[in-house]
């Protein structure tokens, strides 16, 4: 099963909100919504792996780090993200990273 | 096409993901016996939320924005096909007059009162906007002013003119009886604006029986001719009741009782001022009381700040003393409210 990691993104959250609205109006069942989300997980994982081909560099100072259940969570401060085209600076950023090896056992939770 | 893909890779990616997901779940929907229409609605909701978030630049850029602009230019009050609602005051017949006037009702019933030369405020006021209108709509009146219509769930409607700072309050009583004549439909309270509205200071539609059903020809002309005459004498009487310019009333229907309450509050404020001047002890207590009332600004800032998040997978995380190196891949970032993606990211940080 693909990582559910990407549900907390703009794309994923807007999908979840839309599904919630349909559940509210009882146009779909929660079970069906869950199936849709699982399908979304697969689709986004595939898309990112195959359709994206760009590279980003970043530099900053590490505020906190955590490694639990094979998931790294970092909080960085005063970070600069650099791409070929542009530069983005943020005061604070949280990075959540799942294991990139193809085990993908992060299905639940 | 290729150049656009390079400059805005994100919208295409998102669209392709949406396509894939929708197509893949179509079977699931059919298996569950859910109508295709629901699937379409899901897609519409999803895309509209993406648009609203403004996190993606150029999402549905050309096509959708053109459609949006096209919807705003022709003067249309959006009449959703909610014809089954009994609470609708006016039968849902949206008509466009070539002169670009806002017409909400059937032409027999209430014609646009533009001919009488009323102001934009008056014009919108006479339209008796149905409760079936969505919560937030835009009206473009005959004079080209864009009014914003807000509908609060309790049935009260507010029209906000951004230019003139006039807040009109309309109450549409949803006392519709099927096939019958309605009771007093429209009440209105206007805040007169000195020099704001060119011609008239306001329109008051007295509770009249406005026949909405299609059977009778209503006293349309009566409405239009009576209101101008009604306005002037009442406008003269109203200046003393000047309300603060931009007033969004969040509570229920605007009655005269609210004016009384405001007067009482002013009296109480005066009394409090006298007490403050009186004793120091009272002053200290009130300061401590007031300090508890303060809502810290920081909370608001935190609420409005985007949490910059990167969701990705890690290839390798390396540390040497306090120097960390990150090798990441397949990530979606939301920085300063905007979305970015990467296939690879390399970073350095000191702890």
CSV table of C-alpha atoms in Angstrom, one decimal:
chain,number,residue,atom,x,y,z
A,1,UNK,CA,0.0,0.0,0.0
A,2,UNK,CA,1.2,3.5,-0.8
A,3,UNK,CA,2.1,6.0,1.8
A,4,UNK,CA,-0.8,8.1,3.2
A,5,UNK,CA,1.8,10.7,3.7
A,6,UNK,CA,0.5,13.1,1.0
A,7,UNK,CA,-3.0,13.4,2.4
A,8,UNK,CA,-2.0,16.5,4.4
A,9,UNK,CA,-1.2,18.6,1.4
A,10,UNK,CA,-3.3,21.1,-0.5
A,11,UNK,CA,-4.3,18.5,-3.0
A,12,UNK,CA,-5.0,15.9,-0.3
A,13,UNK,CA,-6.8,18.1,2.1
A,14,UNK,CA,-9.1,19.6,-0.6
A,15,UNK,CA,-10.0,16.0,-1.6
A,16,UNK,CA,-10.7,15.1,2.0
A,17,UNK,CA,-12.9,18.2,2.5
A,18,UNK,CA,-14.8,17.4,-0.6
A,19,UNK,CA,-15.4,13.9,0.5
A,20,UNK,CA,-16.5,15.1,3.9
A,21,UNK,CA,-19.0,17.3,2.3
A,22,UNK,CA,-20.4,14.5,0.2
A,23,UNK,CA,-20.6,12.3,3.3
A,24,UNK,CA,-22.5,15.1,5.2
A,25,UNK,CA,-25.1,15.2,2.5
A,26,UNK,CA,-25.1,11.5,2.5
A,27,UNK,CA,-24.2,11.2,-1.1
A,28,UNK,CA,-21.5,8.8,-0.4
A,29,UNK,CA,-20.6,6.4,2.4
A,30,UNK,CA,-17.6,6.9,4.6
A,31,UNK,CA,-16.4,3.6,3.3
A,32,UNK,CA,-16.4,4.8,-0.2
A,33,UNK,CA,-14.6,8.0,0.8
A,34,UNK,CA,-11.9,5.9,2.3
A,35,UNK,CA,-11.5,4.0,-0.9
A,36,UNK,CA,-11.2,7.2,-2.8
A,37,UNK,CA,-8.5,8.3,-0.4
A,38,UNK,CA,-6.6,5.1,-0.9
A,39,UNK,CA,-6.8,5.5,-4.6
A,40,UNK,CA,-5.5,9.1,-4.2
A,41,UNK,CA,-2.6,7.7,-2.3
A,42,UNK,CA,-1.6,5.5,-5.1
A,43,UNK,CA,-2.1,8.2,-7.7
A,44,UNK,CA,-0.1,10.8,-6.0
A,45,UNK,CA,2.7,8.5,-5.2
A,46,UNK,CA,2.9,7.4,-8.8
A,47,UNK,CA,2.7,10.9,-10.1
A,48,UNK,CA,5.4,12.2,-7.9
A,49,UNK,CA,7.7,9.3,-8.8
A,50,UNK,CA,7.1,9.4,-12.5
A,51,UNK,CA,6.0,12.9,-13.5
A,52,UNK,CA,8.2,15.2,-11.4
A,53,UNK,CA,11.7,15.8,-12.4
A,54,UNK,CA,13.1,18.7,-10.6
A,55,UNK,CA,15.6,19.3,-7.9
A,56,UNK,CA,15.6,21.6,-4.9
A,57,UNK,CA,18.4,22.6,-2.5
A,58,UNK,CA,17.9,24.0,0.9
A,59,UNK,CA,19.9,25.3,3.8
A,60,UNK,CA,19.0,26.4,7.3
A,61,UNK,CA,19.4,25.7,10.9
A,62,UNK,CA,18.0,22.7,12.6
A,63,UNK,CA,15.7,23.4,15.5
A,64,UNK,CA,14.4,19.9,16.3
A,65,UNK,CA,14.7,16.4,15.0
A,66,UNK,CA,12.7,13.3,15.7
A,67,UNK,CA,12.9,9.8,14.4
A,68,UNK,CA,10.0,7.5,15.3
A,69,UNK,CA,8.4,4.6,13.5
A,70,UNK,CA,10.8,5.1,10.6
A,71,UNK,CA,9.6,8.6,10.1
A,72,UNK,CA,11.8,11.6,10.4
A,73,UNK,CA,10.3,14.9,11.5
A,74,UNK,CA,12.5,18.0,11.4
A,75,UNK,CA,11.8,21.6,12.2
A,76,UNK,CA,14.2,24.0,10.6
A,77,UNK,CA,14.5,27.8,11.0
A,78,UNK,CA,15.5,30.5,8.6
A,79,UNK,CA,15.6,28.2,5.6
A,80,UNK,CA,16.3,29.1,2.0
A,81,UNK,CA,14.9,26.8,-0.6
A,82,UNK,CA,16.6,27.1,-3.9
A,83,UNK,CA,15.5,25.9,-7.3
A,84,UNK,CA,17.0,26.8,-10.6
A,85,UNK,CA,14.2,29.2,-11.2
A,86,UNK,CA,13.7,30.8,-7.9
A,87,UNK,CA,14.4,31.2,-4.2
A,88,UNK,CA,12.0,30.9,-1.3
A,89,UNK,CA,12.8,31.9,2.2
A,90,UNK,CA,10.8,30.9,5.3
A,91,UNK,CA,11.3,31.4,9.0
A,92,UNK,CA,10.2,28.0,10.0
A,93,UNK,CA,9.5,24.8,8.2
A,94,UNK,CA,8.4,21.4,9.2
A,95,UNK,CA,9.7,18.4,7.2
A,96,UNK,CA,8.0,15.1,7.5
A,97,UNK,CA,9.8,12.3,5.7
A,98,UNK,CA,8.9,8.7,5.3
A,99,UNK,CA,11.3,6.0,4.4
A,100,UNK,CA,12.1,6.2,0.7
A,101,UNK,CA,12.9,2.6,0.3
A,102,UNK,CA,10.1,0.6,-1.3
A,103,UNK,CA,8.7,-1.0,1.8
A,104,UNK,CA,5.7,1.3,2.2
A,105,UNK,CA,4.4,-0.2,5.4
A,106,UNK,CA,3.1,3.2,6.6
A,107,UNK,CA,-0.5,2.4,5.5
A,108,UNK,CA,-2.5,3.0,8.7
A,109,UNK,CA,-2.3,6.1,10.9
B,1,UNK,CA,2.2,23.7,-24.9
B,2,UNK,CA,5.5,22.4,-23.9
B,3,UNK,CA,6.6,25.9,-22.7
B,4,UNK,CA,3.6,26.2,-20.6
B,5,UNK,CA,4.2,22.9,-19.0
B,6,UNK,CA,7.7,23.9,-18.1
B,7,UNK,CA,6.7,27.2,-16.6
B,8,UNK,CA,3.8,25.8,-14.6
B,9,UNK,CA,4.4,22.2,-14.0
B,10,UNK,CA,2.3,22.1,-11.0
B,11,UNK,CA,-1.2,22.6,-12.4
B,12,UNK,CA,-0.6,20.0,-15.0
B,13,UNK,CA,0.6,17.6,-12.4
B,14,UNK,CA,-2.4,18.2,-10.1
B,15,UNK,CA,-4.8,18.0,-13.0
B,16,UNK,CA,-3.4,14.7,-14.0
B,17,UNK,CA,-3.6,13.3,-10.5
B,18,UNK,CA,-7.2,14.4,-10.3
B,19,UNK,CA,-8.0,12.8,-13.6
B,20,UNK,CA,-6.4,9.6,-12.5
B,21,UNK,CA,-8.2,9.5,-9.2
B,22,UNK,CA,-11.6,10.3,-10.7
B,23,UNK,CA,-11.2,7.7,-13.4
B,24,UNK,CA,-10.0,5.1,-11.0
B,25,UNK,CA,-12.8,5.6,-8.5
B,26,UNK,CA,-15.5,5.7,-11.2
B,27,UNK,CA,-15.8,1.9,-11.0
B,28,UNK,CA,-15.9,2.1,-7.2
B,29,UNK,CA,-18.7,4.5,-7.4
B,30,UNK,CA,-20.7,2.4,-9.8
B,31,UNK,CA,-20.1,-0.7,-7.7
B,32,UNK,CA,-21.6,1.1,-4.7
B,33,UNK,CA,-24.5,2.2,-6.7
B,34,UNK,CA,-23.6,5.9,-6.5
B,35,UNK,CA,-24.6,8.0,-9.4
B,36,UNK,CA,-22.1,9.4,-11.8
B,37,UNK,CA,-23.4,12.9,-10.9
B,38,UNK,CA,-21.9,12.5,-7.5
B,39,UNK,CA,-18.5,11.8,-9.0
B,40,UNK,CA,-18.8,14.9,-11.1
B,41,UNK,CA,-19.7,16.8,-8.0
B,42,UNK,CA,-16.7,15.4,-6.2
B,43,UNK,CA,-14.4,16.6,-8.9
B,44,UNK,CA,-16.0,20.0,-9.0
B,45,UNK,CA,-15.7,20.4,-5.2
B,46,UNK,CA,-12.1,19.2,-5.3
B,47,UNK,CA,-11.1,21.6,-8.1
B,48,UNK,CA,-12.9,24.6,-6.6
B,49,UNK,CA,-11.2,24.1,-3.3
B,50,UNK,CA,-7.8,23.9,-5.0
B,51,UNK,CA,-8.7,27.1,-6.7
B,52,UNK,CA,-9.7,28.8,-3.5
B,53,UNK,CA,-6.6,27.8,-1.7
B,54,UNK,CA,-4.5,29.8,-4.2
B,55,UNK,CA,-1.7,27.5,-3.4
B,56,UNK,CA,-1.3,26.5,-7.0
B,57,UNK,CA,-0.5,29.1,-9.5
B,58,UNK,CA,-2.1,29.0,-12.9
B,59,UNK,CA,-4.4,26.2,-11.9
B,60,UNK,CA,-7.1,26.1,-14.5
B,61,UNK,CA,-5.6,29.4,-15.3
B,62,UNK,CA,-6.9,30.6,-18.6
B,63,UNK,CA,-10.0,28.6,-19.0
B,64,UNK,CA,-11.5,28.9,-15.6
B,65,UNK,CA,-10.7,32.6,-15.1
B,66,UNK,CA,-12.2,33.4,-18.3
B,67,UNK,CA,-15.3,31.6,-17.3
B,68,UNK,CA,-15.3,33.4,-14.0
B,69,UNK,CA,-15.0,36.8,-15.6
B,70,UNK,CA,-17.7,35.9,-18.1
B,71,UNK,CA,-20.0,35.1,-15.2
B,72,UNK,CA,-19.4,38.4,-13.6
B,73,UNK,CA,-19.8,40.7,-16.5
B,74,UNK,CA,-23.3,39.8,-17.7
B,75,UNK,CA,-25.6,41.0,-15.0
B,76,UNK,CA,-26.9,37.9,-13.4
B,77,UNK,CA,-28.1,37.0,-10.1
B,78,UNK,CA,-27.3,33.4,-9.8
B,79,UNK,CA,-30.4,31.5,-9.5
B,80,UNK,CA,-29.5,28.0,-8.5
B,81,UNK,CA,-32.0,25.4,-9.6
B,82,UNK,CA,-33.4,25.1,-6.1
B,83,UNK,CA,-36.9,25.3,-7.2
B,84,UNK,CA,-38.2,22.9,-4.7
B,85,UNK,CA,-37.5,25.0,-1.7
B,86,UNK,CA,-40.7,26.3,-0.2
B,87,UNK,CA,-38.8,29.1,1.4
B,88,UNK,CA,-38.2,30.8,-1.8
B,89,UNK,CA,-40.0,34.0,-2.0
B,90,UNK,CA,-39.8,34.4,-5.7
B,91,UNK,CA,-40.3,31.7,-8.3
B,92,UNK,CA,-37.0,30.9,-9.7
B,93,UNK,CA,-37.0,32.6,-13.0
B,94,UNK,CA,-33.8,34.3,-13.9
B,95,UNK,CA,-34.2,36.6,-16.8
B,96,UNK,CA,-31.8,38.8,-18.5
B,97,UNK,CA,-32.9,42.0,-20.0
B,98,UNK,CA,-30.7,43.2,-22.9
B,99,UNK,CA,-30.2,46.4,-21.0
B,100,UNK,CA,-28.2,44.5,-18.4
B,101,UNK,CA,-30.6,45.1,-15.6
B,102,UNK,CA,-30.8,42.8,-12.7
B,103,UNK,CA,-34.0,40.9,-12.8
B,104,UNK,CA,-34.7,38.3,-10.3
B,105,UNK,CA,-38.3,37.6,-10.7
B,106,UNK,CA,-40.7,36.9,-13.4
B,107,UNK,CA,-41.3,39.9,-15.6
B,108,UNK,CA,-44.9,40.0,-14.8
B,109,UNK,CA,-44.4,40.4,-11.2
B,110,UNK,CA,-41.7,42.8,-10.2
B,111,UNK,CA,-40.0,44.7,-12.9
B,112,UNK,CA,-36.7,46.3,-12.4
B,113,UNK,CA,-37.2,49.7,-11.0
B,114,UNK,CA,-34.4,51.3,-12.9
B,115,UNK,CA,-36.8,53.5,-14.8
B,116,UNK,CA,-37.6,55.4,-11.7
B,117,UNK,CA,-34.0,56.4,-11.4
B,118,UNK,CA,-33.3,55.0,-8.1
B,119,UNK,CA,-29.9,54.5,-6.7
B,120,UNK,CA,-28.2,51.3,-6.7
B,121,UNK,CA,-29.1,50.7,-3.2
B,122,UNK,CA,-32.7,51.2,-3.8
B,123,UNK,CA,-32.6,49.1,-6.9
B,124,UNK,CA,-31.2,46.2,-5.1
B,125,UNK,CA,-33.5,46.7,-2.3
B,126,UNK,CA,-36.6,46.4,-4.4
B,127,UNK,CA,-35.6,43.1,-5.8
B,128,UNK,CA,-36.6,41.0,-2.8
B,129,UNK,CA,-33.8,38.6,-3.2
B,130,UNK,CA,-34.8,35.1,-2.6
B,131,UNK,CA,-33.6,33.1,0.2
B,132,UNK,CA,-32.6,30.5,-2.3
B,133,UNK,CA,-29.6,32.6,-3.3
B,134,UNK,CA,-26.4,31.2,-2.0
B,135,UNK,CA,-24.7,32.5,1.0
B,136,UNK,CA,-22.4,34.9,-0.8
B,137,UNK,CA,-23.4,36.4,-4.0
B,138,UNK,CA,-22.5,39.3,-6.1
B,139,UNK,CA,-25.0,41.6,-7.7
B,140,UNK,CA,-24.2,44.0,-10.4
B,141,UNK,CA,-26.8,46.6,-10.5
B,142,UNK,CA,-28.0,48.6,-13.4
B,143,UNK,CA,-25.6,51.4,-12.5
B,144,UNK,CA,-22.7,49.1,-12.7
B,145,UNK,CA,-22.0,49.0,-9.0
B,146,UNK,CA,-21.0,45.7,-7.6
B,147,UNK,CA,-22.9,44.9,-4.5
B,148,UNK,CA,-22.1,42.0,-2.4
B,149,UNK,CA,-24.9,40.1,-1.0
B,150,UNK,CA,-24.4,38.2,2.2
B,151,UNK,CA,-26.9,35.8,3.5
B,152,UNK,CA,-26.9,34.8,7.0
B,153,UNK,CA,-28.5,31.6,7.9
B,154,UNK,CA,-31.2,33.2,9.9
B,155,UNK,CA,-32.7,34.5,6.7
B,156,UNK,CA,-31.5,38.0,6.9
B,157,UNK,CA,-29.7,39.4,4.0
B,158,UNK,CA,-27.2,42.1,3.9
B,159,UNK,CA,-26.1,44.0,1.0
B,160,UNK,CA,-22.7,45.6,1.2
B,161,UNK,CA,-21.7,48.3,-1.2
B,162,UNK,CA,-17.9,48.5,-1.0
B,163,UNK,CA,-17.8,51.9,-2.5
B,164,UNK,CA,-20.4,53.8,-0.7
B,165,UNK,CA,-20.1,52.0,2.6
B,166,UNK,CA,-23.7,51.5,2.8
B,167,UNK,CA,-25.0,48.5,4.5
B,168,UNK,CA,-28.5,47.7,3.6
B,169,UNK,CA,-30.4,45.2,5.5
B,170,UNK,CA,-33.1,43.2,3.9
B,171,UNK,CA,-35.3,40.8,5.5
B,172,UNK,CA,-37.2,38.4,3.4
B,173,UNK,CA,-39.8,36.8,5.3
B,174,UNK,CA,-40.2,33.3,4.0
B,175,UNK,CA,-43.8,33.0,4.6
B,176,UNK,CA,-44.7,31.6,1.3
B,177,UNK,CA,-47.8,29.7,0.9
B,178,UNK,CA,-48.0,27.5,-2.1
B,179,UNK,CA,-50.0,29.2,-4.7
B,180,UNK,CA,-51.1,32.0,-2.5
B,181,UNK,CA,-50.5,35.5,-1.8
B,182,UNK,CA,-47.7,36.3,0.5
B,183,UNK,CA,-47.8,38.5,3.5
B,184,UNK,CA,-45.6,41.4,4.0
B,185,UNK,CA,-42.5,40.3,2.3
B,186,UNK,CA,-39.9,42.9,2.5
B,187,UNK,CA,-38.9,45.1,5.3
B,188,UNK,CA,-36.1,47.4,5.1
B,189,UNK,CA,-33.9,49.6,7.1
B,190,UNK,CA,-31.5,51.9,5.4
B,191,UNK,CA,-28.6,53.9,6.7
B,192,UNK,CA,-28.7,57.2,5.0
B,193,UNK,CA,-25.4,58.3,3.6
B,194,UNK,CA,-24.7,61.9,3.4
B,195,UNK,CA,-23.7,62.6,-0.1
B,196,UNK,CA,-23.1,59.0,-0.9
B,197,UNK,CA,-26.1,58.2,-2.9
B,198,UNK,CA,-26.7,60.8,-5.6
B,199,UNK,CA,-30.4,60.8,-5.9
B,200,UNK,CA,-32.2,59.4,-3.1
B,201,UNK,CA,-31.2,58.6,0.4
B,202,UNK,CA,-33.0,55.4,0.5
B,203,UNK,CA,-36.0,53.3,-0.3
B,204,UNK,CA,-38.4,52.0,2.1
B,205,UNK,CA,-40.7,49.4,0.9
B,206,UNK,CA,-43.5,49.4,3.3
B,207,UNK,CA,-45.0,46.1,4.1
B,208,UNK,CA,-47.3,45.5,1.3
B,209,UNK,CA,-48.7,42.5,-0.2
B,210,UNK,CA,-46.5,41.8,-3.1
B,211,UNK,CA,-48.1,39.1,-5.1
B,212,UNK,CA,-45.5,36.8,-6.3
B,213,UNK,CA,-47.6,34.1,-7.8
B,214,UNK,CA,-48.0,34.1,-11.5
B,215,UNK,CA,-51.7,34.5,-11.5
B,216,UNK,CA,-52.2,38.0,-10.7
B,217,UNK,CA,-50.6,41.1,-12.1
B,218,UNK,CA,-49.3,42.7,-9.0
B,219,UNK,CA,-49.4,46.4,-8.2
B,220,UNK,CA,-46.1,46.8,-9.7
B,221,UNK,CA,-46.4,50.3,-10.6
B,222,UNK,CA,-47.7,51.1,-7.2
B,223,UNK,CA,-44.5,49.9,-5.7
B,224,UNK,CA,-42.4,51.9,-7.9
B,225,UNK,CA,-44.3,55.1,-7.6
B,226,UNK,CA,-45.1,54.9,-4.0
B,227,UNK,CA,-41.6,54.3,-2.9
B,228,UNK,CA,-40.1,57.5,-4.2
B,229,UNK,CA,-42.7,59.5,-2.5
B,230,UNK,CA,-42.4,57.5,0.6
B,231,UNK,CA,-38.7,58.1,0.8
B,232,UNK,CA,-38.5,61.7,1.0
B,233,UNK,CA,-40.6,62.4,4.0
B,234,UNK,CA,-39.1,59.5,5.8
B,235,UNK,CA,-35.6,60.4,4.8
B,236,UNK,CA,-36.1,63.7,6.4
B,237,UNK,CA,-37.1,62.0,9.5
B,238,UNK,CA,-34.3,59.5,9.5
B,239,UNK,CA,-31.2,61.6,9.7
B,240,UNK,CA,-31.3,61.7,13.5
B,241,UNK,CA,-31.1,57.9,13.3
B,242,UNK,CA,-27.7,58.0,11.7
B,243,UNK,CA,-25.9,54.7,12.2
B,244,UNK,CA,-22.2,54.2,11.9
B,245,UNK,CA,-21.2,54.0,8.2
B,246,UNK,CA,-20.1,50.4,7.9
B,247,UNK,CA,-22.2,48.3,10.1
B,248,UNK,CA,-22.4,44.7,9.7
B,249,UNK,CA,-25.1,43.4,11.9
B,250,UNK,CA,-24.5,39.9,12.9
B,251,UNK,CA,-27.5,39.4,15.1
B,252,UNK,CA,-31.0,38.9,14.0
B,253,UNK,CA,-33.4,41.1,12.2
B,254,UNK,CA,-32.9,44.8,12.5
B,255,UNK,CA,-35.7,46.3,14.5
B,256,UNK,CA,-36.2,49.5,16.2
B,257,UNK,CA,-35.5,47.7,19.4
B,258,UNK,CA,-31.8,47.6,18.5
B,259,UNK,CA,-31.8,51.3,18.4
B,260,UNK,CA,-33.1,51.4,21.9
B,261,UNK,CA,-30.4,49.0,23.0
B,262,UNK,CA,-27.8,51.2,21.6
B,263,UNK,CA,-29.0,54.1,23.5
B,264,UNK,CA,-28.9,52.2,26.7
B,265,UNK,CA,-25.3,51.2,26.0
B,266,UNK,CA,-24.3,54.7,25.5
B,267,UNK,CA,-25.8,55.6,28.8
B,268,UNK,CA,-23.9,52.8,30.5
B,269,UNK,CA,-20.6,53.9,29.0
B,270,UNK,CA,-21.1,57.4,30.4
B,271,UNK,CA,-21.7,56.0,33.8
B,272,UNK,CA,-18.6,53.9,33.6
B,273,UNK,CA,-16.6,56.9,32.7
B,274,UNK,CA,-17.9,58.7,35.7
B,275,UNK,CA,-16.9,55.9,37.9
B,276,UNK,CA,-13.4,55.8,36.6
B,277,UNK,CA,-12.9,59.4,37.4
B,278,UNK,CA,-14.2,58.8,40.8
B,279,UNK,CA,-11.9,56.3,42.6
B,280,UNK,CA,-8.5,54.8,42.1
B,281,UNK,CA,-9.5,51.5,43.5
B,282,UNK,CA,-12.2,51.2,40.9
B,283,UNK,CA,-9.7,52.1,38.3
B,284,UNK,CA,-7.3,49.4,39.3
B,285,UNK,CA,-10.0,46.8,39.3
B,286,UNK,CA,-11.3,47.8,36.0
B,287,UNK,CA,-7.8,47.7,34.5
B,288,UNK,CA,-7.3,44.2,35.7
B,289,UNK,CA,-10.7,43.3,34.4
B,290,UNK,CA,-10.0,44.8,31.1
B,291,UNK,CA,-6.6,43.2,30.8
B,292,UNK,CA,-8.2,39.8,31.0
B,293,UNK,CA,-10.4,40.8,28.1
B,294,UNK,CA,-7.5,41.3,25.8
B,295,UNK,CA,-7.0,38.8,23.1
B,296,UNK,CA,-3.4,38.6,22.3
B,297,UNK,CA,-2.4,39.5,18.8
B,298,UNK,CA,0.1,36.7,18.6
B,299,UNK,CA,-2.6,34.1,18.5
B,300,UNK,CA,-4.2,35.8,15.5
B,301,UNK,CA,-0.8,35.9,13.7
B,302,UNK,CA,-0.2,32.3,14.4
B,303,UNK,CA,-3.6,31.4,13.1
B,304,UNK,CA,-3.0,33.2,9.9
B,305,UNK,CA,0.5,32.2,9.2
B,306,UNK,CA,0.8,29.2,6.9
B,307,UNK,CA,2.6,26.3,8.5
B,308,UNK,CA,5.3,25.7,6.0
B,309,UNK,CA,5.3,22.0,5.5
B,310,UNK,CA,7.3,19.6,3.4
B,311,UNK,CA,6.0,16.1,3.0
B,312,UNK,CA,8.4,13.8,1.3
B,313,UNK,CA,10.4,10.6,1.6
B,314,UNK,CA,14.0,10.3,2.7
B,315,UNK,CA,16.8,8.6,0.9
B,316,UNK,CA,19.5,9.3,3.4
B,317,UNK,CA,19.8,11.4,6.6
B,318,UNK,CA,23.3,12.0,7.7
B,319,UNK,CA,24.8,13.7,10.7
B,320,UNK,CA,28.3,14.7,11.7
B,321,UNK,CA,28.6,16.3,15.1
B,322,UNK,CA,26.0,18.9,14.7
B,323,UNK,CA,26.0,19.1,10.9
B,324,UNK,CA,23.1,17.4,9.3
B,325,UNK,CA,22.7,16.5,5.7
B,326,UNK,CA,19.3,15.6,4.1
B,327,UNK,CA,18.8,13.6,1.0
B,328,UNK,CA,15.1,13.7,0.2
B,329,UNK,CA,12.8,12.7,-2.7
B,330,UNK,CA,9.3,12.9,-4.0
B,331,UNK,CA,8.1,15.8,-2.0
B,332,UNK,CA,5.3,18.3,-1.9
B,333,UNK,CA,6.0,21.6,-0.2
B,334,UNK,CA,3.7,24.3,0.9
B,335,UNK,CA,5.8,27.4,1.5
B,336,UNK,CA,4.4,30.9,2.2
B,337,UNK,CA,1.0,29.6,1.0
B,338,UNK,CA,2.2,28.3,-2.3
B,339,UNK,CA,2.7,24.7,-3.4
B,340,UNK,CA,5.9,23.3,-4.8
B,341,UNK,CA,7.0,19.8,-5.7
B,342,UNK,CA,10.4,18.2,-6.1
B,343,UNK,CA,11.7,14.8,-7.2
B,344,UNK,CA,14.9,15.3,-5.3
B,345,UNK,CA,16.0,17.7,-2.5
B,346,UNK,CA,19.3,18.1,-0.8
B,347,UNK,CA,19.7,20.2,2.3
B,348,UNK,CA,22.2,21.2,5.0
B,349,UNK,CA,21.5,22.4,8.5
B,350,UNK,CA,23.2,23.0,11.7
B,351,UNK,CA,21.7,22.0,14.9
